[in-house]
Every structure is written in structure tokens, then in C-alpha cells.
PDB file of C-alpha atoms in Angstrom:
ATOM      1  CA  MET A   9     -12.599   4.223  -9.054  1.00 89.00           C
ATOM      2  CA  VAL A  10      -9.445   2.600  -9.402  1.00 95.00           C
ATOM      3  CA  GLU A  11      -8.484  -0.178  -6.539  1.00 96.00           C
ATOM      4  CA  VAL A  12      -4.297  -0.181  -5.922  1.00 97.00           C
ATOM      5  CA  VAL A  13      -2.326  -2.071  -3.613  1.00 96.00           C
ATOM      6  CA  VAL A  14      -0.898   0.345  -1.157  1.00 97.00           C
ATOM      7  CA  ASP A  15       2.916  -1.150   0.928  1.00 94.00           C
ATOM      8  CA  SER A  16       2.825   0.074   4.622  1.00 96.00           C
ATOM      9  CA  ASN A  17       5.520   2.297   3.885  1.00 94.00           C
ATOM     10  CA  VAL A  18       3.861   4.391   1.985  1.00 97.00           C
ATOM     11  CA  ILE A  19       1.088   5.086   4.626  1.00 97.00           C
ATOM     12  CA  LEU A  20       3.082   5.228   7.800  1.00 96.00           C
ATOM     13  CA  SER A  21       5.780   7.695   5.101  1.00 96.00           C
ATOM     14  CA  ALA A  22       2.718   9.749   4.686  1.00 96.00           C
ATOM     15  CA  LEU A  23       1.815   9.718   8.983  1.00 95.00           C
ATOM     16  CA  PHE A  24       4.969  10.241  10.705  1.00 93.00           C
ATOM     17  CA  PHE A  25       6.902  11.779   7.898  1.00 94.00           C
ATOM     18  CA  GLY A  26       4.857  13.909   5.556  1.00 94.00           C
ATOM     19  CA  ASP A  27       6.110  12.354   2.277  1.00 96.00           C
ATOM     20  CA  LYS A  28       4.887  14.731  -0.594  1.00 97.00           C
ATOM     21  CA  TYR A  29       3.884  11.874  -3.272  1.00 97.00           C
ATOM     22  CA  SER A  30       2.556   9.556   0.308  1.00 97.00           C
ATOM     23  CA  MET A  31       0.708  12.121   1.807  1.00 97.00           C
ATOM     24  CA  ILE A  32      -0.580  12.941  -1.938  1.00 97.00           C
ATOM     25  CA  LEU A  33      -1.711  10.102  -1.956  1.00 97.00           C
ATOM     26  CA  LEU A  34      -3.405   9.460   0.891  1.00 97.00           C
ATOM     27  CA  GLN A  35      -5.471  12.200  -0.226  1.00 97.00           C
ATOM     28  CA  LYS A  36      -7.067  10.572  -3.613  1.00 97.00           C
ATOM     29  CA  GLU A  37      -8.108   8.121  -0.669  1.00 97.00           C
ATOM     30  CA  ALA A  38     -10.208  10.393   1.342  1.00 97.00           C
ATOM     31  CA  GLU A  39     -11.576  12.003  -1.994  1.00 96.00           C
ATOM     32  CA  ARG A  40     -12.254   8.310  -3.041  1.00 96.00           C
ATOM     33  CA  LYS A  41     -10.406   8.683  -6.154  1.00 96.00           C
ATOM     34  CA  ILE A  42      -8.244   5.896  -5.289  1.00 97.00           C
ATOM     35  CA  ARG A  43      -8.905   2.253  -3.752  1.00 98.00           C
ATOM     36  CA  PHE A  44      -6.690   1.505  -0.674  1.00 98.00           C
ATOM     37  CA  VAL A  45      -6.630  -2.835  -1.093  1.00 98.00           C
ATOM     38  CA  PHE A  46      -5.974  -4.983   1.665  1.00 97.00           C
ATOM     39  CA  ASN A  47      -6.070  -9.208   2.534  1.00 97.00           C
ATOM     40  CA  LYS A  48      -5.263  -9.009   6.308  1.00 96.00           C
ATOM     41  CA  GLU A  49      -1.747 -10.225   5.854  1.00 96.00           C
ATOM     42  CA  MET A  50      -1.372  -6.325   5.180  1.00 96.00           C
ATOM     43  CA  LYS A  51      -4.163  -4.738   7.682  1.00 96.00           C
ATOM     44  CA  GLN A  52      -1.376  -7.163  10.261  1.00 96.00           C
ATOM     45  CA  GLU A  53       1.618  -5.769   8.794  1.00 95.00           C
ATOM     46  CA  LEU A  54       0.506  -1.989   9.205  1.00 97.00           C
ATOM     47  CA  ASN A  55      -1.307  -2.425  12.315  1.00 96.00           C
ATOM     48  CA  MET A  56       2.263  -3.874  13.399  1.00 96.00           C
ATOM     49  CA  LYS A  57       4.472  -1.014  12.398  1.00 95.00           C
ATOM     50  CA  PHE A  58       1.994   1.804  13.798  1.00 95.00           C
ATOM     51  CA  VAL A  59       2.592   1.281  16.918  1.00 93.00           C
ATOM     52  CA  VAL A  60       6.415   0.387  16.569  1.00 93.00           C
ATOM     53  CA  PHE A  61       5.979   4.463  14.387  1.00 92.00           C
ATOM     54  CA  LEU A  62       4.507   5.680  17.627  1.00 90.00           C
ATOM     55  CA  SER A  63       6.381   4.540  20.413  1.00 88.00           C
ATOM     56  CA  GLN A  64       9.539   4.894  18.180  1.00 89.00           C
ATOM     57  CA  TYR A  65       8.748   8.582  17.273  1.00 79.00           C
ATOM     58  CA  GLY A  66       6.943   9.848  19.935  1.00 70.00           C
ATOM     59  CA  ALA A  67       4.572  11.478  19.964  1.00 71.00           C
ATOM     60  CA  ASP A  68       1.083  13.319  22.861  1.00 80.00           C
ATOM     61  CA  MET A  69      -1.424  11.718  22.874  1.00 83.00           C
ATOM     62  CA  GLY A  70      -3.679  14.602  21.017  1.00 85.00           C
ATOM     63  CA  LYS A  71      -0.917  14.321  17.969  1.00 84.00           C
ATOM     64  CA  VAL A  72      -2.270   9.208  18.660  1.00 87.00           C
ATOM     65  CA  LYS A  73      -5.671  10.263  19.050  1.00 90.00           C
ATOM     66  CA  ARG A  74      -5.409  12.098  14.633  1.00 91.00           C
ATOM     67  CA  LEU A  75      -2.501   9.651  14.031  1.00 93.00           C
ATOM     68  CA  THR A  76      -4.747   6.441  15.511  1.00 93.00           C
ATOM     69  CA  ASP A  77      -8.263   7.661  13.171  1.00 95.00           C
ATOM     70  CA  LYS A  78      -6.556   8.618  10.507  1.00 95.00           C
ATOM     71  CA  LEU A  79      -5.465   4.979   9.903  1.00 96.00           C
ATOM     72  CA  SER A  80      -9.343   3.406  11.215  1.00 96.00           C
ATOM     73  CA  SER A  81     -10.011   5.917   8.336  1.00 96.00           C
ATOM     74  CA  ILE A  82      -8.495   4.414   6.223  1.00 97.00           C
ATOM     75  CA  LEU A  83      -8.808   1.400   6.811  1.00 96.00           C
ATOM     76  CA  SER A  84     -12.664   1.476   6.660  1.00 96.00           C
ATOM     77  CA  ARG A  85     -12.909   3.296   3.375  1.00 97.00           C
ATOM     78  CA  SER A  86     -10.413   0.185   2.607  1.00 97.00           C
ATOM     79  CA  LYS A  87     -11.335  -3.786   0.732  1.00 97.00           C
ATOM     80  CA  GLU A  88     -10.440  -7.320   2.019  1.00 97.00           C
ATOM     81  CA  VAL A  89      -9.329  -9.193   0.021  1.00 97.00           C
ATOM     82  CA  GLY A  90      -9.229 -13.157   1.018  1.00 95.00           C
ATOM     83  CA  HIS A  91      -6.142 -14.652   0.556  1.00 89.00           C
ATOM     84  CA  LYS A  92      -5.492 -16.989  -1.343  1.00 92.00           C
ATOM     85  CA  THR A  93      -2.286 -16.807  -3.518  1.00 83.00           C
ATOM     86  CA  TYR A  94       0.991 -17.754  -2.734  1.00 86.00           C
ATOM     87  CA  SER A  95       3.186 -15.983  -4.689  1.00 84.00           C
ATOM     88  CA  ASN A  96       6.506 -16.598  -3.707  1.00 74.00           C
ATOM     89  CA  LEU A  97       8.901 -14.331  -6.063  1.00 71.00           C
ATOM     90  CA  CYS A  98      10.030 -12.046  -3.207  1.00 69.00           C
ATOM     91  CA  ALA A  99      12.663 -14.013  -2.583  1.00 68.00           C
ATOM     92  CA  GLU A 100      15.062 -11.361  -0.846  1.00 72.00           C
ATOM     93  CA  ASP A 101      12.086  -9.599   1.785  1.00 71.00           C
ATOM     94  CA  ARG A 102       9.699 -13.672   1.205  1.00 83.00           C
ATOM     95  CA  SER A 103       7.578 -11.030   3.740  1.00 81.00           C
ATOM     96  CA  ASP A 104       7.330  -8.723   0.928  1.00 82.00           C
ATOM     97  CA  ASN A 105       5.256 -11.820  -1.955  1.00 84.00           C
ATOM     98  CA  LYS A 106       1.856 -10.625   0.373  1.00 92.00           C
ATOM     99  CA  PHE A 107       1.658  -7.467  -1.887  1.00 91.00           C
ATOM    100  CA  ILE A 108       2.217  -8.980  -4.593  1.00 87.00           C
ATOM    101  CA  ASP A 109      -0.654 -11.778  -3.493  1.00 90.00           C
ATOM    102  CA  CYS A 110      -3.203  -8.938  -2.794  1.00 95.00           C
ATOM    103  CA  ALA A 111      -2.981  -7.597  -6.284  1.00 91.00           C
ATOM    104  CA  ILE A 112      -4.240 -10.804  -8.297  1.00 88.00           C
ATOM    105  CA  ASP A 113      -5.883 -11.561  -5.552  1.00 93.00           C
ATOM    106  CA  SER A 114      -7.839  -8.510  -6.458  1.00 95.00           C
ATOM    107  CA  ASN A 115      -6.974  -7.502  -9.371  1.00 92.00           C
ATOM    108  CA  SER A 116      -5.547  -4.940  -8.971  1.00 93.00           C
ATOM    109  CA  ARG A 117      -3.539  -3.188 -11.233  1.00 92.00           C
ATOM    110  CA  PHE A 118      -1.143  -0.939  -9.078  1.00 93.00           C
ATOM    111  CA  ILE A 119       0.513  -2.317  -5.973  1.00 92.00           C
ATOM    112  CA  ILE A 120       2.491   1.454  -3.975  1.00 95.00           C
ATOM    113  CA  THR A 121       5.735   1.032  -2.951  1.00 91.00           C
ATOM    114  CA  LYS A 122       8.947   2.503  -1.772  1.00 88.00           C
ATOM    115  CA  ASP A 123       9.980  -0.417  -1.329  1.00 80.00           C
ATOM    116  CA  SER A 124      12.586  -1.493  -4.079  1.00 71.00           C
ATOM    117  CA  ASP A 125      12.897  -5.393  -3.755  1.00 67.00           C
ATOM    118  CA  LEU A 126       9.050  -5.557  -5.502  1.00 67.00           C
ATOM    119  CA  SER A 127      10.295  -3.314  -8.575  1.00 68.00           C
ATOM    120  CA  GLY A 128      11.615  -5.711 -11.354  1.00 71.00           C
ATOM    121  CA  LEU A 129       8.468  -8.365 -10.313  1.00 61.00           C
ATOM    122  CA  GLU A 130       6.004  -6.935 -13.279  1.00 53.00           C
ATOM    123  CA  GLY A 131       7.396  -8.946 -16.581  1.00 50.00           C
ATOM    124  CA  ILE A 132       7.466 -12.292 -14.565  1.00 57.00           C
ATOM    125  CA  ILE A 133       4.258 -11.551 -11.909  1.00 62.00           C
ATOM    126  CA  ARG A 134       2.560 -10.841 -15.224  1.00 60.00           C
ATOM    127  CA  ASN A 135       4.328 -14.212 -17.332  1.00 57.00           C
ATOM    128  CA  LYS A 136       3.013 -16.455 -14.406  1.00 59.00           C
ATOM    129  CA  TYR A 137       0.208 -15.361 -13.322  1.00 60.00           C
ATOM    130  CA  LYS A 138      -0.500 -14.068 -16.934  1.00 68.00           C
ATOM    131  CA  HIS A 139      -2.139 -10.902 -14.478  1.00 62.00           C
ATOM    132  CA  THR A 140      -0.323  -6.938 -15.579  1.00 77.00           C
ATOM    133  CA  VAL A 141       0.582  -5.006 -12.890  1.00 84.00           C
ATOM    134  CA  ARG A 142       2.016  -2.004 -12.156  1.00 87.00           C
ATOM    135  CA  ILE A 143       4.149  -1.639  -9.397  1.00 86.00           C
ATOM    136  CA  LEU A 144       5.154   2.294  -9.023  1.00 92.00           C
ATOM    137  CA  SER A 145       6.573   4.452  -5.997  1.00 93.00           C
ATOM    138  CA  PRO A 146       3.735   7.109  -4.693  1.00 96.00           C
ATOM    139  CA  TYR A 147       5.669   9.443  -7.357  1.00 96.00           C
ATOM    140  CA  GLN A 148       4.990   7.801 -10.211  1.00 92.00           C
ATOM    141  CA  PHE A 149       2.066   6.864  -9.011  1.00 96.00           C
ATOM    142  CA  ILE A 150       0.234  10.738  -8.965  1.00 96.00           C
ATOM    143  CA  THR A 151       2.603  11.733 -11.779  1.00 95.00           C
ATOM    144  CA  GLU A 152       1.570   9.179 -13.629  1.00 93.00           C
ATOM    145  CA  TYR A 153      -2.048   8.541 -12.835  1.00 91.00           C
ATOM    146  CA  PHE A 154      -3.389  12.100 -11.655  1.00 88.00           C
ATOM    147  CA  ARG A 155      -2.029  14.361 -14.575  1.00 78.00           C
TER     148      ARG A 155
END
């Protein structure tokens, strides 16, 4: 099973907006074909954004329970790694550095994100940290990894 670092925006796009490839990614995770890797800061961001999305997009209690249960299941199957690397490579949005750090700390080969701020950093990560990581959208990962 391949371990991947997944940006919170991908999970939230699946849960709240039904984004096709983000949903396929969650399905592959539920089937245990991939495993999500988080650090503490990533989990905190995901939980915080989840609450914000619930309040912004509204949901009846049944839907809130289903979404909460789904997120809890995802997090319970995930792997948490300690945050040891502080890369500071993403200048446009410093909060995105935690995804790079997690990939390095967990030796993950993939970061899955919809965030363009992270694109173009693969070579810098490889040169500075001697770690090869691919930064892919959900579509790119699904079509390349699950051909």
C-alpha cells in the first residue's frame, strides 16, 4: 500500500462538493489501496476547515453526522508522523510547508493537492532534502497510479 500526503482541500472537496477525482481518492483510501499520512498540524487544519465548511455550507443533522463519521474513519485509518522537518519552501503560503514537511518526514513519494502554490517544488525538495516526491492533483494521481 502506498502512503500519500493529502492536502485538506482534497478531502473537503470530496466530502462537501463531490469532486469526482477527490471522491475516487477517498474510495481508494477506504479500500486500503492507499494510506493517508498526516502530521499534527495537518490534522488540526483539516478539523478546523471541516468545522468552517459545515457552518458555511450548512447541513441537516443527518448529513453532519455522515460527514463527521466519514472524516473520523479517514483519520482513524491514517498514519500520523512527527513534525521534524521545517522546510519553509512555499513562500506564497507558508501554511503549505507542513505538507512538504510531512512528505519528507514520512518518506512519502506523493503529495496530492489542488493547490498550485506547491507545484514546481519537486526539484527543490529533491535537491535540498534528497527526497523524491511527486506533487499531483487528485486527477493526476488517480490516472497515473491506478491506470
